[in-house]
Amino acid sequence: MKLEDKLSTVVKEMKPSGIRKFFDVAKQIEDVISLGVGEPDFDTPWHIREAGIYSVEQGHTHYTENAGLPALRQQICEYYKERYQLDYAPDSDCLVTIGGSEAIDNCFRALLNPGDEVIVATPCFVSYEPTVHLTGGVVKYLQLRSEDAFKVTPEALEACITDKSKLLMINFPGNPTGGTMSEEDYAKLVPIIKKHELIVISDEIYSELIYEGKHTSLAHFDEIKDQVLIINGFSKAFAMTGWRLGYLLGPSTIIKAVTKIHQYAIMSAPTVSQYAAIEALKNGQKNVDAMRLAYKARRNLIVDGFNKMGLPTHLPKGAFYIFPDIRPTGLSSDEFCERLIKEQRVACVPGSAFGEAGAGFIRVSYASSLEEIKEALTRISQFVEQFNVKPSNT
Amino acid sequence: MIDLELLMLLSANAKYEPADLAVILQTDLQDVEKRIAALEEKKIICGYHTIINWDKTSEEQVTSIIYCDAIPERDHGYDNIAKKIYNYPEVESMYLTSGKSDFIIMIHGQTMKEVASFVATKLACIEGITSTSTLFVLQTYKTSGVIMKDETTTSERLLVTP
Ligand SMILES: Cc1ncc(COP(=O)(O)O)c(C=O)c1O
């Protein structure tokens, strides 16, 4: 018997992750500076960690309600009201999940029938496509372009719509591009979303990491608020990736359906993390503000560095990634990253790992100290020198 | 606002190069240099120090914290008497505080004897000082926001993640 034959067809057809492949290369090389990391370099602020420890000491070691601790849902809704002026009811419109990751997966499972189409703005976070495929859904790619500062334009959205379109999956501020959408940008999409009755899944996990302007959401438009599901979490804003905690906000009918899956598949999110998260929301804003300031300094330094090398790089307004255009070197993004790590020991991720639309670009994370970024820039520019690219001044 | 950001960056690391600071603050080198000069001129930036863990050097160093009470003077309050204390180079930091004691003074010396002698023959003799209480530091855990312990903090982050 070949165990291989026992695997489901969807899983067999699932592409190996481009990130995983790169991780294996990076692991074998010593003294690597990694700008390939999709998580904060900061440790979780101490008062939040302490709240987690205290909760364990107090014996909070049991399951919580399926949807999450009522006190946490209350805090989440208050936080969304105060920070983003959006009203959600803790009892019916909020589900606490195992990271944004679970929320993404469960939304697709709750909403998709085989054959239903999901418009996914790409290049994008790696989990969207495979989790759609697991449900039998079909992905339609909406290509984000550097010329548009990686925004969704109404024309591009319109072009993806068919009579099978059901969901629109977006992520602003975005991984891997750092792109953001303003209220005006979103306003142009609203009539299309309304007309075609699309449900929007808005992954807002980087909402606290905005360096110019303020975060907005499609949920701000009253006429479609009931069509929008917001995914957010604690990983990026509060540097809590390892706690595995996120949440979903949206209309009660859909939240109820997603909670149904959650209650069977997950039961409840980790209790210790939920207690820590209450502390994060209550008293963590000053930490978030300090980290944001640090990321902004790094962003400015790294964008300048890449443009000086002649690799055109758009100044992203959010998240902690830049997405330089490496086509002037004549290399593919895979070749670029593989040679860069072998020749100069700097790890970045090929843009193509985030979908075909990312080909010709690389994702560079600036969740690293200024000192590391400076050293990495020196190494990368030594690498790029051999290709005789002309300095750009985008 | 730029000045404030500049101060925060320099207080985290005084060694940042002005050229990098210019890029970080989205301004030009000249502007940064001008701002730093002005901040120095106004004594907002008062100096650039290095944080040293003396315990790891062969240099003997003792630090002591001295609680000190004084009688304030009419018109001058504590200021004149404070000046007589902080003018001694041995005094590393000095604060006027609320609560149990009037001043808290930090002193560095090479030996305990040296510090004791300073307290007995200099500090306690200043007119207006009514009492001192000297605490010797046994170990420095953290100073100026930096933890002194050698916890090798190898990052646990994976090299490449989504
Ligand atoms: C765009 C995006 N969404 C979701 C996630 C998942 O985050 P978590 O599951 O840690 O909340 C990530 C993490 O890298 C991300 O970049």
Coordinates of C-alpha atoms in Angstrom, one line a residue, chain B residues 53-121:
Chain B
N53 CA 29.2 47.3 32.6
W54 CA 32.1 48.0 34.9
D55 CA 31.7 44.7 36.6
K56 CA 33.1 43.1 33.5
T57 CA 36.3 45.2 33.5
S58 CA 39.3 45.0 35.7
E59 CA 38.4 48.4 37.0
E60 CA 37.1 48.4 40.5
Q61 CA 34.0 50.6 40.8
V62 CA 31.6 51.1 43.6
T63 CA 28.3 52.9 43.3
S64 CA 26.3 54.1 46.2
I65 CA 23.0 55.8 46.6
I66 CA 22.8 58.4 49.4
Y67 CA 19.6 59.6 50.9
C68 CA 20.3 63.0 52.3
D69 CA 18.2 65.5 54.3
A70 CA 18.8 69.2 54.3
I71 CA 17.2 72.4 55.7
P72 CA 15.9 74.6 52.9
E73 CA 16.9 78.3 52.9
R74 CA 14.5 81.2 52.8
D75 CA 14.3 82.5 49.1
H76 CA 16.5 79.8 47.7
G77 CA 14.8 76.6 48.9
Y78 CA 17.1 73.7 48.2
D79 CA 19.0 75.1 45.3
N80 CA 22.0 76.6 46.9
I81 CA 22.7 73.6 49.0
A82 CA 22.2 71.3 46.1
K83 CA 24.8 73.2 44.2
K84 CA 27.3 72.7 46.9
I85 CA 26.7 69.0 46.5
Y86 CA 26.5 68.5 42.8
N87 CA 29.6 70.5 42.1
Y88 CA 31.6 67.6 43.4
P89 CA 32.7 65.5 40.5
E90 CA 32.1 62.4 42.6
V91 CA 28.4 63.0 42.3
E92 CA 27.1 61.3 39.3
S93 CA 23.4 62.1 39.6
M94 CA 21.4 64.0 42.0
Y95 CA 17.7 64.5 42.5
L96 CA 15.4 66.5 44.8
T97 CA 12.6 64.1 45.7
S98 CA 9.3 64.0 47.5
G99 CA 8.9 61.5 50.4
K100 CA 11.3 60.3 53.0
S101 CA 14.4 62.1 52.0
D102 CA 15.1 65.5 50.4
F103 CA 17.9 64.5 48.0
I104 CA 18.9 61.3 46.4
I105 CA 22.5 61.3 45.3
M106 CA 24.4 58.7 43.3
I107 CA 28.1 58.5 43.7
H108 CA 30.8 56.5 41.9
G109 CA 34.1 55.7 43.6
Q110 CA 36.9 53.2 43.3
T111 CA 36.5 51.7 46.7
M112 CA 34.0 51.7 49.5
K113 CA 36.6 53.5 51.6
E114 CA 36.8 56.3 49.1
V115 CA 33.0 56.7 49.0
A116 CA 32.7 56.6 52.8
S117 CA 35.4 59.2 53.2
F118 CA 33.6 61.5 50.7
V119 CA 30.4 61.2 52.7
A120 CA 32.1 61.8 56.0
T121 CA 34.5 64.5 55.2

